[in-house]
Coordinates of C-alpha atoms in Angstrom, one line a residue:
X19 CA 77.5 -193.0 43.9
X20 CA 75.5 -189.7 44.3
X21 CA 72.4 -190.8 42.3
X22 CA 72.5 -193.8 44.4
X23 CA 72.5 -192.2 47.6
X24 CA 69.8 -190.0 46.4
X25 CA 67.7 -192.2 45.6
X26 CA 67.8 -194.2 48.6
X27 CA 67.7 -190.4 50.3
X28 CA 64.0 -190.3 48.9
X29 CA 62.6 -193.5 49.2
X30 CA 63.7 -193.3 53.0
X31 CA 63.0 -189.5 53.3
X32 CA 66.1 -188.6 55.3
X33 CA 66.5 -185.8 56.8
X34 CA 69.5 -182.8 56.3
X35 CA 71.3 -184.2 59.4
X36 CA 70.8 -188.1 58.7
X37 CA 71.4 -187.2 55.0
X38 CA 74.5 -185.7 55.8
X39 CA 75.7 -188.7 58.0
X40 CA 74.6 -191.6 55.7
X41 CA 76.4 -190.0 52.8
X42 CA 79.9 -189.0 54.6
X43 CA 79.3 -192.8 55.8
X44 CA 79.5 -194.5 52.5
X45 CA 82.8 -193.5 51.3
X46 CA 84.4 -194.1 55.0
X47 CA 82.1 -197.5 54.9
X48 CA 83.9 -198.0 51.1
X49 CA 87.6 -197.5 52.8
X50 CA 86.7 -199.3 55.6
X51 CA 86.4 -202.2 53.6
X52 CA 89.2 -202.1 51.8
X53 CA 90.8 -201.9 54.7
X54 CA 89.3 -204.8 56.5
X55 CA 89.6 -206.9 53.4
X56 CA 93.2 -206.3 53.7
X57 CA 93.7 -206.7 57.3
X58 CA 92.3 -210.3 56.2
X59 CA 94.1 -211.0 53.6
X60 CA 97.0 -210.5 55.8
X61 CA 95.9 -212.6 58.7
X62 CA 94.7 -215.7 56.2
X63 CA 98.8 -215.2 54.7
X64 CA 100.2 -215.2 58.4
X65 CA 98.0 -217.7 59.8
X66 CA 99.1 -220.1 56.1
X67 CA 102.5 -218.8 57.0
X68 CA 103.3 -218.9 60.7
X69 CA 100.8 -220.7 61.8
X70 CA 98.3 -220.2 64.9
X71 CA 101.2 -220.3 67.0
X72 CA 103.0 -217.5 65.6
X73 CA 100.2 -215.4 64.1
X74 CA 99.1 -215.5 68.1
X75 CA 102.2 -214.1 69.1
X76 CA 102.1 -211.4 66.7
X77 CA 98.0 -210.6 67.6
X78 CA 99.2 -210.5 71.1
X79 CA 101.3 -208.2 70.6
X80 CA 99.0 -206.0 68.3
X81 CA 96.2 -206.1 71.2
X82 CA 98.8 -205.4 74.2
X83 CA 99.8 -202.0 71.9
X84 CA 95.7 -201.4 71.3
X85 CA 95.7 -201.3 75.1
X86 CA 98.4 -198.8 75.2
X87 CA 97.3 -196.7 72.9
X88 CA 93.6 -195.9 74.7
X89 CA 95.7 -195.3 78.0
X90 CA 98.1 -193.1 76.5
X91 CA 95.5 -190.7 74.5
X92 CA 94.1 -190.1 78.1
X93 CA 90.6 -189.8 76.6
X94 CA 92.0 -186.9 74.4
X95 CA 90.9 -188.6 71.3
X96 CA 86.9 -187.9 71.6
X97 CA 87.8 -184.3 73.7
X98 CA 89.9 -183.5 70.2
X99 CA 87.0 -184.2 67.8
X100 CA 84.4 -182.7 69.8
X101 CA 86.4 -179.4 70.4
X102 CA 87.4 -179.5 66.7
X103 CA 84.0 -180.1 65.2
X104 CA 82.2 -176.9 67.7
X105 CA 85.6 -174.8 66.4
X106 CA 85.3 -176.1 63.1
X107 CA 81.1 -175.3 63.1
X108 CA 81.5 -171.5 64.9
X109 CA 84.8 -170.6 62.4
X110 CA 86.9 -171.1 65.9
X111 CA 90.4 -171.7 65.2
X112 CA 92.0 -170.8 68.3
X113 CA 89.9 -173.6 70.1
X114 CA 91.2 -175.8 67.3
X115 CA 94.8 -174.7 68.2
X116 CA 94.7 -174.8 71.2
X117 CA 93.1 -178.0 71.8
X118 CA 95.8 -179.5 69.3
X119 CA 98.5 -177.9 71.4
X120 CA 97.4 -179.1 74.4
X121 CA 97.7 -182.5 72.8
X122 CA 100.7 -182.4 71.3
X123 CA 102.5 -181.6 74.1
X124 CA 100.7 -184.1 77.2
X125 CA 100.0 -186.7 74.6
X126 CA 103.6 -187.0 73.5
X127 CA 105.3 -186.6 76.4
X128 CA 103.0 -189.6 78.1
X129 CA 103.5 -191.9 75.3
X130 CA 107.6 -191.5 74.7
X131 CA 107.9 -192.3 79.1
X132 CA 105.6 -195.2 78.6
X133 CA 107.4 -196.8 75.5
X134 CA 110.8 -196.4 77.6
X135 CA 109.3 -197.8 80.7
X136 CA 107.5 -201.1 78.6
X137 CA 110.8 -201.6 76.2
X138 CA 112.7 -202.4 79.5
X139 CA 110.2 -204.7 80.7
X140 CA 109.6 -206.5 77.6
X141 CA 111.5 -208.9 78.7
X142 CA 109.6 -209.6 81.7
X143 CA 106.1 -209.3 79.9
X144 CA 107.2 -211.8 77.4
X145 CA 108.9 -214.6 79.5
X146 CA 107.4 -214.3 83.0
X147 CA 104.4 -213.2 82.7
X148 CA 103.0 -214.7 79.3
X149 CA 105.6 -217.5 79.0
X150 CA 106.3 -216.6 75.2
X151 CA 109.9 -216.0 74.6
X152 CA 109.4 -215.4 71.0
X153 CA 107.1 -212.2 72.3
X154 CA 110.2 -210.1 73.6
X155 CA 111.7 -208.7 70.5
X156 CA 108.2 -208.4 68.8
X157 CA 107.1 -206.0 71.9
X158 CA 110.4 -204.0 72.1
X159 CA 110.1 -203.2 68.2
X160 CA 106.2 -202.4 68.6
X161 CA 107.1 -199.9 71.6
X162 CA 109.6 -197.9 69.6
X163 CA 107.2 -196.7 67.0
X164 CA 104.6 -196.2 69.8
X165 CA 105.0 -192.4 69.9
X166 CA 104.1 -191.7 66.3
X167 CA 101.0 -194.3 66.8
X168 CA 100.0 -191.6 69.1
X169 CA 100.4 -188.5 67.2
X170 CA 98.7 -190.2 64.3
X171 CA 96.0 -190.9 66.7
X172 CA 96.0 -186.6 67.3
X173 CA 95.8 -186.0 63.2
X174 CA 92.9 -188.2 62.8
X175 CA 91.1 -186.9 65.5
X176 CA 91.8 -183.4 64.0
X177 CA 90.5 -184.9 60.2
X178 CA 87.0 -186.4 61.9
X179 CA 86.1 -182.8 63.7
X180 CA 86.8 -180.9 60.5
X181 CA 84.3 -183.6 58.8
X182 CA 86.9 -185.4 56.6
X183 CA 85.4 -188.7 57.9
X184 CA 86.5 -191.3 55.0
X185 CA 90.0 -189.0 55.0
X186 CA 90.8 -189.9 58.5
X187 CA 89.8 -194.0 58.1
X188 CA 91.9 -194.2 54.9
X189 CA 95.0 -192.7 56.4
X190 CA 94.7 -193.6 60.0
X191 CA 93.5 -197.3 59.5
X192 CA 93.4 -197.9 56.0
X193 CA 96.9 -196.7 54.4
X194 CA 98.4 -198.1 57.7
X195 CA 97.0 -201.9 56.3
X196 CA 97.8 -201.6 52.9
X197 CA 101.6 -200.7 53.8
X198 CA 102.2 -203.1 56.2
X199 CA 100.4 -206.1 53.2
X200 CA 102.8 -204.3 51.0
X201 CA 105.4 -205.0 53.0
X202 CA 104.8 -208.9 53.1
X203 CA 104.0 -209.0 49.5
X204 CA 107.6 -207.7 48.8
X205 CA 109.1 -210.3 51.3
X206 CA 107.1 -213.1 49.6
X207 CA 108.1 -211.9 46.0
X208 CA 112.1 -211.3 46.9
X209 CA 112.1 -214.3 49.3
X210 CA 112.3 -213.0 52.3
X211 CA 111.9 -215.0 55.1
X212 CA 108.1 -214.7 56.8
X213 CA 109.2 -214.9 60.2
X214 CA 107.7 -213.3 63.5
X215 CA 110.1 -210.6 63.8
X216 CA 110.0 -209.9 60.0
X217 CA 106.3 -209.8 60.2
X218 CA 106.5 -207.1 63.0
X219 CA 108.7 -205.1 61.5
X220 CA 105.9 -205.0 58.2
X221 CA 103.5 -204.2 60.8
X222 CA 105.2 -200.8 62.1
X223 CA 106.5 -199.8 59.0
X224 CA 103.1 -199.1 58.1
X225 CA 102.3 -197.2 61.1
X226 CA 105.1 -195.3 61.0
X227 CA 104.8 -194.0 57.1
X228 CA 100.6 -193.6 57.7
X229 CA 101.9 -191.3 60.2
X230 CA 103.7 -189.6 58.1
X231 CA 100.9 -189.5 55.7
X232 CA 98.3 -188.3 57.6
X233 CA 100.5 -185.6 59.4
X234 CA 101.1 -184.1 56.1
X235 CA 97.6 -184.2 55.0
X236 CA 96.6 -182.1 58.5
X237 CA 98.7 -179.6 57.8
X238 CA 97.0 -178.9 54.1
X239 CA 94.1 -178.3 56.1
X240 CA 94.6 -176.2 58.7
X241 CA 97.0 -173.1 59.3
X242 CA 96.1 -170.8 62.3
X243 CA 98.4 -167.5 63.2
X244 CA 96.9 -166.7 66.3
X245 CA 98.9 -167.5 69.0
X246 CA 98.3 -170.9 70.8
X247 CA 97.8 -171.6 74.5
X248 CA 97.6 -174.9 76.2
X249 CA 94.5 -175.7 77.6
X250 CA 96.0 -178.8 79.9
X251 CA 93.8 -178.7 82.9
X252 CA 90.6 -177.5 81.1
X253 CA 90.9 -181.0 78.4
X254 CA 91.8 -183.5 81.2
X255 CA 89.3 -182.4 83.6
X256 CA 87.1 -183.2 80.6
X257 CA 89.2 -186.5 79.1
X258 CA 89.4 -188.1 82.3
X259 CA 86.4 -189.7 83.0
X260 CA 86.6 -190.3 78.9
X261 CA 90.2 -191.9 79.6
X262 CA 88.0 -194.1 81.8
X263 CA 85.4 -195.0 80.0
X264 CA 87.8 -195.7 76.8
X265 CA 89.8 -197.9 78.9
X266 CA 86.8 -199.8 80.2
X267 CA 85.8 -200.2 77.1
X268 CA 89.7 -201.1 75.6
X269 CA 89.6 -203.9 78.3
X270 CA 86.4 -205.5 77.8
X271 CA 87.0 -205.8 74.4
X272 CA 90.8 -207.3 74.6
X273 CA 91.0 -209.0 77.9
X274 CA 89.7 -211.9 76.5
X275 CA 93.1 -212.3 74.3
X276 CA 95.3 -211.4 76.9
X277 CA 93.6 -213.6 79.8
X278 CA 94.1 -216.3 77.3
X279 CA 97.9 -215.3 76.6
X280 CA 98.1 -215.9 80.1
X281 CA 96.0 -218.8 80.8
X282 CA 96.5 -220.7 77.8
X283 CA 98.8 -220.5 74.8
X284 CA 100.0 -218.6 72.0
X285 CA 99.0 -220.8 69.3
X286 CA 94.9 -220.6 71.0
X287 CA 95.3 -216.9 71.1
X288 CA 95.8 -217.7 67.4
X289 CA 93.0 -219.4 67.0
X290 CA 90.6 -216.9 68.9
X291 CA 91.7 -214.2 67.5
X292 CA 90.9 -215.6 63.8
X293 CA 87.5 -216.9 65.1
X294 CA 87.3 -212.9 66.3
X295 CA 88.5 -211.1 63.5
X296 CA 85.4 -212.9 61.4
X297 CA 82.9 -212.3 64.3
X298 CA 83.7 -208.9 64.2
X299 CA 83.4 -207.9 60.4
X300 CA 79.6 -206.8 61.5
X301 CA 81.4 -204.6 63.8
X302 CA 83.2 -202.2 61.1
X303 CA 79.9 -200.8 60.8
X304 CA 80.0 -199.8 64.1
X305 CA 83.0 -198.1 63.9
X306 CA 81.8 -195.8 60.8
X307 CA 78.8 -195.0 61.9
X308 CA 80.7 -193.5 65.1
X309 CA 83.8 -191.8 63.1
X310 CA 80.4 -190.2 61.0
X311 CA 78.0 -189.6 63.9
X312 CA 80.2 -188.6 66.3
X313 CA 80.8 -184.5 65.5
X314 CA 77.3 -184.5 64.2
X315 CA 75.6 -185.8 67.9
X316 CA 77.8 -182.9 69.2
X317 CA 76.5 -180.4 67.3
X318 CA 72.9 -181.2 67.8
X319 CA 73.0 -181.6 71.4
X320 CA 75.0 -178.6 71.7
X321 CA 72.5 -177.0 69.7
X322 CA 68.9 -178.5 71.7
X323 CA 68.0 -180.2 68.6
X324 CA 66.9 -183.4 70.5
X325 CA 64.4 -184.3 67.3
X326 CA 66.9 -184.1 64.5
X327 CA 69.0 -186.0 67.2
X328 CA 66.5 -188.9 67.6
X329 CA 65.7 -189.1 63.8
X330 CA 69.4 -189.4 62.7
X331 CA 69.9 -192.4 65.9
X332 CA 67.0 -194.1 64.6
X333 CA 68.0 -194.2 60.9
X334 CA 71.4 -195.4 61.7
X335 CA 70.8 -198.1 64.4
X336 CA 67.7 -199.4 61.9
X337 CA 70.6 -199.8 59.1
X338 CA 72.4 -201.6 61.2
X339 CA 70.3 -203.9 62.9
X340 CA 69.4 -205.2 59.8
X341 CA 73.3 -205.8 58.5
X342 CA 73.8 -207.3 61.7
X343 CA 71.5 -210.1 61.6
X344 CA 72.7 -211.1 58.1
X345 CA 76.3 -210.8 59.0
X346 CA 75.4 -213.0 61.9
X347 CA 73.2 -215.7 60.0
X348 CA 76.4 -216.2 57.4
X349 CA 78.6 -216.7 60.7
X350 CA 77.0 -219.4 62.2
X351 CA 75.8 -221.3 58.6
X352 CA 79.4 -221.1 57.0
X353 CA 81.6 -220.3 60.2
X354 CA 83.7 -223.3 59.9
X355 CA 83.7 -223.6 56.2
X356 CA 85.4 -219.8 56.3
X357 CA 88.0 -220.6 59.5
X358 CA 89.5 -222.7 57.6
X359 CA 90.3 -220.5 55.0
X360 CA 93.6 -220.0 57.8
X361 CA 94.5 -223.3 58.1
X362 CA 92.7 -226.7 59.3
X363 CA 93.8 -225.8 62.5
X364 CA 91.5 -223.1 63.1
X365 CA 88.7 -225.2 63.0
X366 CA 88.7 -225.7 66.4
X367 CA 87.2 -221.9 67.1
X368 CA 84.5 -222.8 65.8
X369 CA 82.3 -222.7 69.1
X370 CA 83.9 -219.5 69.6
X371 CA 82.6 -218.0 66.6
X372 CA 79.1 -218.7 67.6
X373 CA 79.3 -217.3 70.4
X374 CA 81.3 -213.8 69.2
X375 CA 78.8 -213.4 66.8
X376 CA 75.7 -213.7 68.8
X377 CA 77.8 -211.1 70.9
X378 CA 78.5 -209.3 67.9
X379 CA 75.1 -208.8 66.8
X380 CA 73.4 -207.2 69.8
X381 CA 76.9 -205.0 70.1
X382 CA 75.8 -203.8 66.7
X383 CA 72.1 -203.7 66.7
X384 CA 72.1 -201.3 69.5
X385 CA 73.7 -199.0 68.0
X386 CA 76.2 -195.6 68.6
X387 CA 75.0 -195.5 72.3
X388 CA 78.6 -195.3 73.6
X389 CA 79.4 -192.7 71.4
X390 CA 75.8 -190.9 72.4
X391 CA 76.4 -190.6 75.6
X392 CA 80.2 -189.4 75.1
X393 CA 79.4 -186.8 72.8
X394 CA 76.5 -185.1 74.9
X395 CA 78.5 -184.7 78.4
X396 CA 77.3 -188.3 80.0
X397 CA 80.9 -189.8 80.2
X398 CA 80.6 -190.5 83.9
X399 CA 77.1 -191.9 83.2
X400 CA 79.0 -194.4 80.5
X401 CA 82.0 -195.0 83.5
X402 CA 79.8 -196.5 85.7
X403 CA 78.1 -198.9 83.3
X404 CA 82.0 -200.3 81.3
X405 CA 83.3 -200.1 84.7
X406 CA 80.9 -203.0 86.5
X407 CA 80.9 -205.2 83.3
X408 CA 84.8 -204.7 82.7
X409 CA 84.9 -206.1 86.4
X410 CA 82.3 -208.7 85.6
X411 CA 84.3 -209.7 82.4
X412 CA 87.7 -210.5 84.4
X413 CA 86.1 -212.2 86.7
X414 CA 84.1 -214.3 83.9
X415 CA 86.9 -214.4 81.6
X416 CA 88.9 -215.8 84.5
X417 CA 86.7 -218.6 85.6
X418 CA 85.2 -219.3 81.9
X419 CA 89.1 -219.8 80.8
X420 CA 89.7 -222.1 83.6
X421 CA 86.8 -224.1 82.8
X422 CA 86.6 -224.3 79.0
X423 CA 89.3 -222.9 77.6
X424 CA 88.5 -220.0 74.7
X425 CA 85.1 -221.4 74.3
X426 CA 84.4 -220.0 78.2
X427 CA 85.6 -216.7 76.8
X428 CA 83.5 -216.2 74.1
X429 CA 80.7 -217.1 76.7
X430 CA 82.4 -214.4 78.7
X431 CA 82.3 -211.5 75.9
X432 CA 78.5 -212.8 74.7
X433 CA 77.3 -212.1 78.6
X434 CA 79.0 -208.9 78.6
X435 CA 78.3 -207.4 75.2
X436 CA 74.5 -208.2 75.5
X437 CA 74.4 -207.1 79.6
X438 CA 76.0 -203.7 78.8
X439 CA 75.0 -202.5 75.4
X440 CA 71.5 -203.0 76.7
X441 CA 72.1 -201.2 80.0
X442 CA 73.4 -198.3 77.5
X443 CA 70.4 -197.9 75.6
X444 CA 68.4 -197.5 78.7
X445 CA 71.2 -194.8 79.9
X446 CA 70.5 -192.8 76.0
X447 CA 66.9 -193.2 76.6
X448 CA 66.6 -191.9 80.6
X449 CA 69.6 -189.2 80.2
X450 CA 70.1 -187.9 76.6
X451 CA 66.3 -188.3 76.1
X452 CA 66.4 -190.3 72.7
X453 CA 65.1 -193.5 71.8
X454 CA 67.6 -195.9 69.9
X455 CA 64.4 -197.3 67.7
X456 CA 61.0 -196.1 67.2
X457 CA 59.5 -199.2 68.9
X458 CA 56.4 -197.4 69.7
X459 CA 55.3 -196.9 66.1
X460 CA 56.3 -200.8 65.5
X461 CA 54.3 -201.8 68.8
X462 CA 51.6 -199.8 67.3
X463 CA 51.7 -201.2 63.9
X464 CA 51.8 -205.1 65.1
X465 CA 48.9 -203.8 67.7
X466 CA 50.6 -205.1 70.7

């Protein structure tokens, strides 16, 4: 792996930071992966198993809990890791301590009131509002591991500002995956029955035990005896407008399945959400490059180092424009070939993958620019932009779904994606200063 890297180091004359980033991104890239490759595996099983009926009941559930999770971190997730990483940098470890203490105890506290609260209205979630009886049990088991979800959430934060990038994927992502495919693999071996609530209980059995996991990995790490102080007021005055911006962002990106929920059916949340989950395999990239680049824009923007910071933007979003536009050419040339890989059934998303991968790619292409702005003090720059196209996506999604079904919200998410991530890399360039590509020097070169 290292002679590989340095080679390609070289030829592409990195620099420290860029170096740094590309090669703590190619072991997280590796896990990633493996992890995605699982999470497949396991939705081509249920979807052969339960059908798009009953794998949509179980994504449902999956995307109502990713919704939870973002409001119930309060923001606290990218507060954690930047506070971390300028402890971890200056040799700080009551900031570290105290910023985990903070957490611990607001975190916590939120998320145990808000499982209580949603268990007791399970039943109203699931039969008036979506008119999916089989959701009720699925939700109430999915609420009562909530809580560790979240403290999980506090560890991982804790592993990506101390650097351990690929650490914190494998146990917070990864390791939760391969537990819960475990799981099914033993109830397919012995027998047991693949039902929706069995299926469930795989699911949090794996969150639960990756809790455990990375918990006790975190405390391998770091040991401070200096006395800790909670810093309450001081992180939320700093995680709100992030809680904001995250949940803009959490809503844009799942409304779509729980519009459809709503409007439509379980078994064409099935389907949607298998036309998604290929769609977005470009987008695992993303989400490395901004567990790797995320302490590292902190730094240098804490630091003035506005050059470093533009070279090590510009490496990245090159790398992954390029995977991007390959991921997206497979798509559209073998998209139906590979949905039905699930089941004949899912043939009918077809449409919708078009369209989520054309959103896909420009979502990609751009770039970290979310997490740019984030990480150099331009959250409420980032609020304004998620917050007109989350209201532009309901109303879309809304009228789209009413029209054409999930085909109208695909549309919906391609409008969005392009519209905002756009708008973002004109907020990096005007505010932070950087420019995502070096299109002058390719302007230049083409002489136009």
């Amino acid at each position: 792996m290292a002679p590989i890297f340095n080679k390609l180091k070289n030829r592409l004359n990195f620099d420290s930071n860029t170096s740094e980033v590309f090669k703590k991104s190619v072991p997280t890239a590796l896990v990633k992966v493996l992890g995605m490759v699982l999470s497949i595996l396991i939705s081509v099983f249920l979807g052969r198993m339960l059908g798009a009926e009953g794998l949509g009941v179980i994504n449902l559930s999956n995307r109502i809990v990713a919704i939870l999770l973002v409001v119930c971190m309060f923001g606290m997730r990218q507060v954690l890791i930047k506070e971390i990483a300028i402890g971890f940098s200056a040799g700080d470890n009551k900031r570290i301590g105290d910023s985990l203490k903070t957490a611990y105890f607001f975190n916590l506290i939120l998320s145990a009131f808000v499982s209580v609260v949603l268990i007791l209205l399970s039943p109203w979630l699931a039969n008036n509002f979506f008119e999916v009886p089989e959701l009720e049990e699925v939700l109430i088991i999915s609420f009562i591991v909530f809580p560790f979800q979240i403290l999980s959430r506090i560890f991982s934060s804790g592993l990506a500002g101390f650097r351990k990038i690929w650490q914190a994927s494998l146990v917070d992502q990864t390791l939760n995956t391969f537990i819960t495919f475990l799981v099914l693999a033993i109830y397919y071996i012995c027998n047991i029955e693949i039902d929706i609530i069995n299926v469930i209980i795989a699911y949090v059995a794996g969150r639960f035990i990756s809790m455990l996991v990375i918990g006790a990995y975190w405390n391998t790490l770091f040991e401070s005896t200096e006395k800790r102080e909670k810093k309450t007021s001081e992180l939320l005055k700093t995680a709100f407008p992030i809680l904001l911006v995250t949940v803009t962002e959490t809503i844009y990106k799942n409304v779509d399945i729980i519009m459809i929920g709503w409007l439509c059916s379980a078994k064409e949340v099935g389907i949607y959400t298998v036309a998604s989950r290929v769609a977005i395999i470009s987008g695992f990239l993303l989400n490395v490059a901004h567990s790797a680049v995320a302490p590292k824009v902190a730094v240098l923007y804490n630091d003035n180092k506005k050059v470093e910071l533009q070279t090590l933007i510009q490496y990245l979003t090159g790398a992954l424009l390029v995977t991007a536009l390959f991921i997206l050419i497979i798509s559209i040339v073998f998209g139906e070939f590979i949905l039905s890989i699930w089941g004949s059934e899912f043939k009918a998303g077809y449409m919708v993958l078009v369209f989520l991968a054309i959103g896909q790619f420009f979502n990609v292409s751009t770039g970290t620019v979310g997490t740019i702005l984030t990480m150099t003090g331009f959250e409420k720059k980032l609020l304004s932009v998620n917050t007109f196209f989350m209201v532009l996506n309901l109303i879309l999604n809304y009228l789209f779904i009413t029209i054409w079904g999930i085909e109208g919200a695909a549309i919906a998410f391609m409008i969005l994606i392009v519209g905002m991530n756009f708008t973002r890399v004109f907020y990096v360039y005007k505010y932070v200063g950087v420019k995502i590509l070096p299109w002058d020097k390719v302007l230049g070169k083409l002489k136009i």
